[in-house]
């Protein structure tokens, strides 16, 4: 099953982002298609958050993302992120 | 340097920082995240100190610390050597010595200088000295000078580092701050001098000649009971502020002593005597009015 169709995985990713980035919000405040980074994003993560998340994802799922451009593309939304971690 | 506000903040060792975060919201609406215990302690001390005060945007921050971001340094080492992982960026950034004073300056919207000072056993004294020089040169007109440290990792480490006479002292987290300006109007008192002596007799003579009568005396942790008695006999203070015995110890507790003096003691002056492991004596002289 593609990650974007896996509600459990998506909730897990939201929990991971909230915990790792020290956000004071609930998982229901991050929409599956909300932009995660930049000034247009409701949660406004930045490049240091991206690094923090990538290390946490590596530890938790064994997925290594070292290219910053790939990182930006993969972590655009929760749906794109989930699809990268669980392609099918 | 005139003292306009003080904040002697200490608490028992914290395993969880949520309570500290919640308490801090009572003093500032600054949105802080990615912070650790050391940064929160720094912010807590500072914002309690300047709460309700109109501070200048050019205010300088001198943060004295013996150990810095102890908890996150441990986290980073654990991640690298136990988990064989890269250190997490937030943990790594927060181990850098000036991160806490950056957060303090940012939360105050300060455009002035911010500096972290560490000098074995006498970090707070050196920060005060540095601030005094900047005030005298007219480069700083307002400053926050504080001493912040987390409780040490273990009692064994503490026993190894400090005098065995303090084997039963309580170890605490601490953040003591002074809000200083060049303006005498409305001040609680002033920091008169910070002096370093290589020789104890010289230091005692200076105290005797400069402290006057009716002062409070306080001692740093490396001062032995025998030394304290010699000092008290020679200088005849009116009272001793045993802040370590009463409240517990953290590595820059001299900041707690000075801020406690202005907050609660009644005498006209405070002489705080500290010693480092090189045998130097460093004296802080403060007075009221």
CSV table of N, CA and C in Angstrom, one decimal, chain B residues 13-118:
chain,number,residue,atom,x,y,z
B,13,UNK,N,16.8,19.3,40.4
B,13,UNK,CA,17.1,18.8,39.1
B,13,UNK,C,15.9,18.3,38.4
B,14,UNK,N,15.8,18.7,37.1
B,14,UNK,CA,14.6,18.4,36.3
B,14,UNK,C,14.9,17.3,35.3
B,15,UNK,N,14.0,16.3,35.3
B,15,UNK,CA,14.1,15.3,34.2
B,15,UNK,C,13.3,15.7,33.0
B,16,UNK,N,12.3,16.6,33.2
B,16,UNK,CA,11.4,17.0,32.2
B,16,UNK,C,11.3,18.5,32.2
B,17,UNK,N,11.4,19.1,31.0
B,17,UNK,CA,11.4,20.5,30.9
B,17,UNK,C,10.0,21.2,30.7
B,18,UNK,N,9.0,20.3,30.6
B,18,UNK,CA,7.7,20.9,30.3
B,18,UNK,C,7.2,21.9,31.3
B,19,UNK,N,7.4,21.6,32.6
B,19,UNK,CA,7.0,22.5,33.6
B,19,UNK,C,7.7,23.9,33.5
B,20,UNK,N,9.0,23.8,33.2
B,20,UNK,CA,9.8,25.0,33.1
B,20,UNK,C,9.3,25.9,31.9
B,21,UNK,N,9.0,25.2,30.8
B,21,UNK,CA,8.4,25.8,29.6
B,21,UNK,C,7.1,26.5,29.9
B,22,UNK,N,6.2,25.8,30.7
B,22,UNK,CA,4.9,26.4,31.0
B,22,UNK,C,5.1,27.6,31.9
B,23,UNK,N,6.0,27.5,32.9
B,23,UNK,CA,6.3,28.6,33.8
B,23,UNK,C,6.8,29.8,33.1
B,24,UNK,N,7.7,29.6,32.1
B,24,UNK,CA,8.3,30.7,31.4
B,24,UNK,C,7.2,31.5,30.6
B,25,UNK,N,6.2,30.9,30.2
B,25,UNK,CA,5.1,31.6,29.5
B,25,UNK,C,4.5,32.6,30.4
B,26,UNK,N,4.6,32.5,31.7
B,26,UNK,CA,4.1,33.6,32.6
B,26,UNK,C,4.9,34.9,32.5
B,27,UNK,N,6.1,34.8,32.0
B,27,UNK,CA,7.0,35.9,32.0
B,27,UNK,C,7.3,36.5,30.6
B,28,UNK,N,7.1,35.7,29.5
B,28,UNK,CA,7.3,36.2,28.2
B,28,UNK,C,6.4,35.5,27.2
B,29,UNK,N,6.0,36.2,26.1
B,29,UNK,CA,5.2,35.6,25.1
B,29,UNK,C,6.1,35.2,23.9
B,30,UNK,N,7.5,35.3,24.1
B,30,UNK,CA,8.4,34.9,23.1
B,30,UNK,C,8.1,33.4,22.7
B,31,UNK,N,8.1,33.1,21.4
B,31,UNK,CA,7.8,31.8,21.0
B,31,UNK,C,9.1,31.0,20.9
B,32,UNK,N,9.3,30.1,21.8
B,32,UNK,CA,10.6,29.4,21.8
B,32,UNK,C,10.4,27.9,21.5
B,33,UNK,N,11.1,27.4,20.6
B,33,UNK,CA,11.1,25.9,20.4
B,33,UNK,C,12.6,25.5,20.1
B,34,UNK,N,12.8,24.3,20.0
B,34,UNK,CA,14.2,23.7,19.8
B,34,UNK,C,15.1,24.0,21.0
B,35,UNK,N,14.5,24.4,22.1
B,35,UNK,CA,15.3,24.8,23.3
B,35,UNK,C,15.5,23.6,24.2
B,36,UNK,N,16.5,23.7,25.0
B,36,UNK,CA,16.8,22.6,25.9
B,36,UNK,C,16.8,23.2,27.3
B,37,UNK,N,17.1,22.3,28.3
B,37,UNK,CA,17.0,22.8,29.7
B,37,UNK,C,17.9,24.0,30.0
B,38,UNK,N,19.1,24.0,29.5
B,38,UNK,CA,20.0,25.0,29.8
B,38,UNK,C,19.5,26.4,29.2
B,39,UNK,N,19.0,26.3,28.0
B,39,UNK,CA,18.5,27.5,27.4
B,39,UNK,C,17.2,28.0,28.2
B,40,UNK,N,16.4,27.1,28.5
B,40,UNK,CA,15.2,27.4,29.3
B,40,UNK,C,15.5,28.1,30.6
B,41,UNK,N,16.5,27.5,31.3
B,41,UNK,CA,17.0,28.1,32.6
B,41,UNK,C,17.5,29.5,32.4
B,42,UNK,N,18.2,29.7,31.3
B,42,UNK,CA,18.7,31.0,31.0
B,42,UNK,C,17.6,32.0,30.8
B,43,UNK,N,16.6,31.6,29.9
B,43,UNK,CA,15.5,32.4,29.6
B,43,UNK,C,14.6,32.7,30.9
B,44,UNK,N,14.5,31.7,31.7
B,44,UNK,CA,13.7,31.8,32.9
B,44,UNK,C,14.3,32.9,33.8
B,45,UNK,N,15.6,32.8,34.1
B,45,UNK,CA,16.3,33.7,35.0
B,45,UNK,C,16.2,35.2,34.4
B,46,UNK,N,16.4,35.3,33.1
B,46,UNK,CA,16.4,36.6,32.5
B,46,UNK,C,15.0,37.3,32.5
B,47,UNK,N,14.0,36.5,32.1
B,47,UNK,CA,12.7,37.1,32.0
B,47,UNK,C,12.0,37.3,33.4
B,48,UNK,N,12.4,36.6,34.4
B,48,UNK,CA,12.0,36.9,35.7
B,48,UNK,C,12.6,38.2,36.2
B,49,UNK,N,13.9,38.4,35.8
B,49,UNK,CA,14.6,39.6,36.2
B,49,UNK,C,14.1,40.8,35.6
B,50,UNK,N,13.8,40.8,34.3
B,50,UNK,CA,13.4,42.1,33.6
B,50,UNK,C,11.9,42.2,33.4
B,51,UNK,N,11.1,41.2,34.0
B,51,UNK,CA,9.6,41.2,33.8
B,51,UNK,C,9.0,42.6,34.2
B,52,UNK,N,8.3,43.2,33.3
B,52,UNK,CA,7.7,44.5,33.6
B,52,UNK,C,8.6,45.7,33.5
B,53,UNK,N,9.9,45.5,33.1
B,53,UNK,CA,10.8,46.6,33.0
B,53,UNK,C,10.9,47.0,31.5
B,54,UNK,N,11.1,48.3,31.3
B,54,UNK,CA,11.4,48.8,30.0
B,54,UNK,C,12.9,48.7,29.7
B,55,UNK,N,13.3,47.8,28.9
B,55,UNK,CA,14.7,47.6,28.7
B,55,UNK,C,15.1,48.2,27.3
B,56,UNK,N,16.3,48.7,27.3
B,56,UNK,CA,16.8,49.3,26.0
B,56,UNK,C,17.2,48.2,25.0
B,57,UNK,N,17.0,48.5,23.8
B,57,UNK,CA,17.3,47.6,22.7
B,57,UNK,C,18.8,47.3,22.6
B,58,UNK,N,19.6,48.2,23.1
B,58,UNK,CA,21.0,47.9,23.1
B,58,UNK,C,21.5,47.1,24.3
B,59,UNK,N,20.7,46.6,25.0
B,59,UNK,CA,21.1,45.9,26.2
B,59,UNK,C,22.1,44.7,25.9
B,60,UNK,N,23.1,44.6,26.7
B,60,UNK,CA,24.1,43.6,26.5
B,60,UNK,C,23.8,42.4,27.4
B,61,UNK,N,24.2,41.2,26.9
B,61,UNK,CA,24.0,40.0,27.7
B,61,UNK,C,25.3,39.3,28.0
B,62,UNK,N,25.6,39.1,29.2
B,62,UNK,CA,26.8,38.4,29.6
B,62,UNK,C,26.4,37.1,30.4
B,63,UNK,N,26.4,36.0,29.7
B,63,UNK,CA,26.0,34.8,30.4
B,63,UNK,C,27.2,33.9,30.8
B,64,UNK,N,27.3,33.8,32.1
B,64,UNK,CA,28.4,33.0,32.7
B,64,UNK,C,27.9,31.6,32.9
B,65,UNK,N,28.8,30.7,32.6
B,65,UNK,CA,28.5,29.3,32.8
B,65,UNK,C,29.7,28.4,33.0
B,66,UNK,N,29.7,27.5,33.9
B,66,UNK,CA,30.9,26.6,34.1
B,66,UNK,C,30.8,25.5,33.1
B,67,UNK,N,29.6,24.9,32.9
B,67,UNK,CA,29.5,23.7,32.1
B,67,UNK,C,28.8,23.8,30.8
B,68,UNK,N,28.1,24.9,30.6
B,68,UNK,CA,27.3,25.1,29.4
B,68,UNK,C,26.2,24.1,29.2
B,69,UNK,N,25.9,23.8,28.0
B,69,UNK,CA,24.7,22.9,27.7
B,69,UNK,C,25.1,21.4,28.0
B,70,UNK,N,25.1,21.1,29.3
B,70,UNK,CA,25.6,19.8,29.7
B,70,UNK,C,24.7,18.7,29.2
B,71,UNK,N,23.4,18.8,29.3
B,71,UNK,CA,22.4,17.8,28.9
B,71,UNK,C,22.5,17.5,27.5
B,72,UNK,N,22.6,18.5,26.6
B,72,UNK,CA,22.6,18.2,25.2
B,72,UNK,C,24.0,17.7,24.7
B,73,UNK,N,25.0,18.1,25.4
B,73,UNK,CA,26.4,17.6,25.1
B,73,UNK,C,26.3,16.1,25.4
B,74,UNK,N,25.7,15.7,26.5
B,74,UNK,CA,25.6,14.2,26.8
B,74,UNK,C,24.8,13.5,25.7
B,75,UNK,N,23.7,14.2,25.2
B,75,UNK,CA,22.8,13.6,24.2
B,75,UNK,C,23.6,13.4,22.9
B,76,UNK,N,24.4,14.4,22.5
B,76,UNK,CA,25.1,14.3,21.2
B,76,UNK,C,26.2,13.2,21.3
B,77,UNK,N,26.9,13.1,22.5
B,77,UNK,CA,27.9,12.0,22.6
B,77,UNK,C,27.2,10.7,22.6
B,78,UNK,N,26.0,10.6,23.2
B,78,UNK,CA,25.3,9.3,23.2
B,78,UNK,C,24.9,8.9,21.8
B,79,UNK,N,24.4,9.9,21.0
B,79,UNK,CA,24.0,9.6,19.6
B,79,UNK,C,25.1,9.2,18.8
B,80,UNK,N,26.3,9.8,19.0
B,80,UNK,CA,27.5,9.5,18.1
B,80,UNK,C,28.1,8.2,18.5
B,81,UNK,N,28.3,8.0,19.8
B,81,UNK,CA,29.1,6.8,20.2
B,81,UNK,C,28.3,5.6,20.7
B,82,UNK,N,27.1,5.8,21.2
B,82,UNK,CA,26.3,4.7,21.6
B,82,UNK,C,25.4,4.2,20.5
B,83,UNK,N,24.8,5.2,19.8
B,83,UNK,CA,23.8,4.8,18.7
B,83,UNK,C,24.5,4.8,17.4
B,84,UNK,N,25.8,5.2,17.3
B,84,UNK,CA,26.5,5.2,16.0
B,84,UNK,C,25.7,6.0,15.0
B,85,UNK,N,25.1,7.1,15.4
B,85,UNK,CA,24.3,7.9,14.5
B,85,UNK,C,24.9,9.3,14.3
B,86,UNK,N,24.4,10.1,13.4
B,86,UNK,CA,24.8,11.5,13.3
B,86,UNK,C,24.1,12.1,14.5
B,87,UNK,N,24.7,13.2,15.1
B,87,UNK,CA,24.0,13.9,16.1
B,87,UNK,C,22.8,14.6,15.5
B,88,UNK,N,21.7,14.7,16.3
B,88,UNK,CA,20.6,15.5,15.8
B,88,UNK,C,20.9,17.0,15.8
B,89,UNK,N,20.5,17.6,14.7
B,89,UNK,CA,20.9,19.0,14.5
B,89,UNK,C,20.6,19.9,15.7
B,90,UNK,N,19.4,19.8,16.3
B,90,UNK,CA,19.0,20.7,17.4
B,90,UNK,C,19.9,20.4,18.6
B,91,UNK,N,20.2,19.2,18.9
B,91,UNK,CA,21.0,18.9,20.0
B,91,UNK,C,22.4,19.4,19.7
B,92,UNK,N,22.9,19.2,18.5
B,92,UNK,CA,24.3,19.7,18.2
B,92,UNK,C,24.4,21.2,18.3
B,93,UNK,N,23.4,21.9,17.7
B,93,UNK,CA,23.4,23.4,17.7
B,93,UNK,C,23.4,23.9,19.2
B,94,UNK,N,22.6,23.2,20.0
B,94,UNK,CA,22.4,23.7,21.4
B,94,UNK,C,23.6,23.4,22.3
B,95,UNK,N,24.6,22.5,21.8
B,95,UNK,CA,25.8,22.3,22.5
B,95,UNK,C,26.7,23.5,22.4
B,96,UNK,N,26.5,24.3,21.4
B,96,UNK,CA,27.5,25.4,21.1
B,96,UNK,C,27.3,26.5,22.2
B,97,UNK,N,28.4,27.0,22.7
B,97,UNK,CA,28.4,27.7,23.9
B,97,UNK,C,27.5,29.0,23.9
B,98,UNK,N,27.4,29.7,22.7
B,98,UNK,CA,26.7,30.9,22.7
B,98,UNK,C,25.2,30.8,22.4
B,99,UNK,N,24.7,29.6,22.2
B,99,UNK,CA,23.3,29.4,21.8
B,99,UNK,C,22.4,30.0,22.8
B,100,UNK,N,22.6,29.8,24.1
B,100,UNK,CA,21.7,30.3,25.1
B,100,UNK,C,21.7,31.8,25.1
B,101,UNK,N,22.8,32.4,25.0
B,101,UNK,CA,22.8,33.9,25.1
B,101,UNK,C,22.2,34.4,23.8
B,102,UNK,N,22.3,33.7,22.7
B,102,UNK,CA,21.6,34.1,21.5
B,102,UNK,C,20.1,34.1,21.7
B,103,UNK,N,19.6,33.0,22.3
B,103,UNK,CA,18.1,32.9,22.6
B,103,UNK,C,17.7,34.1,23.5
B,104,UNK,N,18.5,34.3,24.5
B,104,UNK,CA,18.2,35.4,25.5
B,104,UNK,C,18.1,36.7,24.7
B,105,UNK,N,19.1,37.0,23.9
B,105,UNK,CA,19.2,38.3,23.2
B,105,UNK,C,18.0,38.4,22.2
B,106,UNK,N,17.7,37.2,21.6
B,106,UNK,CA,16.6,37.2,20.6
B,106,UNK,C,15.2,37.5,21.3
B,107,UNK,N,15.1,36.8,22.5
B,107,UNK,CA,13.8,37.0,23.2
B,107,UNK,C,13.6,38.4,23.7
B,108,UNK,N,14.7,39.1,24.0
B,108,UNK,CA,14.7,40.5,24.4
B,108,UNK,C,14.6,41.5,23.3
B,109,UNK,N,14.8,40.9,22.0
B,109,UNK,CA,14.9,41.8,20.8
B,109,UNK,C,16.1,42.7,21.0
B,110,UNK,N,17.1,42.2,21.6
B,110,UNK,CA,18.3,43.0,21.8
B,110,UNK,C,19.2,43.1,20.6
B,111,UNK,N,19.8,44.2,20.3
B,111,UNK,CA,20.7,44.4,19.3
B,111,UNK,C,22.1,44.6,19.8
B,112,UNK,N,22.3,44.5,21.1
B,112,UNK,CA,23.5,44.7,21.8
B,112,UNK,C,24.4,43.5,21.8
B,113,UNK,N,25.6,43.6,22.4
B,113,UNK,CA,26.5,42.4,22.4
B,113,UNK,C,25.9,41.3,23.3
B,114,UNK,N,26.2,40.1,22.9
B,114,UNK,CA,25.8,39.0,23.8
B,114,UNK,C,27.0,38.0,23.8
B,115,UNK,N,27.4,37.6,25.0
B,115,UNK,CA,28.6,36.9,25.1
B,115,UNK,C,28.4,35.8,26.2
B,116,UNK,N,29.1,34.6,26.0
B,116,UNK,CA,29.1,33.6,27.0
B,116,UNK,C,30.5,33.5,27.6
B,117,UNK,N,30.5,33.5,28.9
B,117,UNK,CA,31.8,33.6,29.6
B,117,UNK,C,32.0,32.3,30.5
B,118,UNK,N,33.1,31.7,30.3
B,118,UNK,CA,33.4,30.5,31.2
B,118,UNK,C,34.8,30.6,31.7
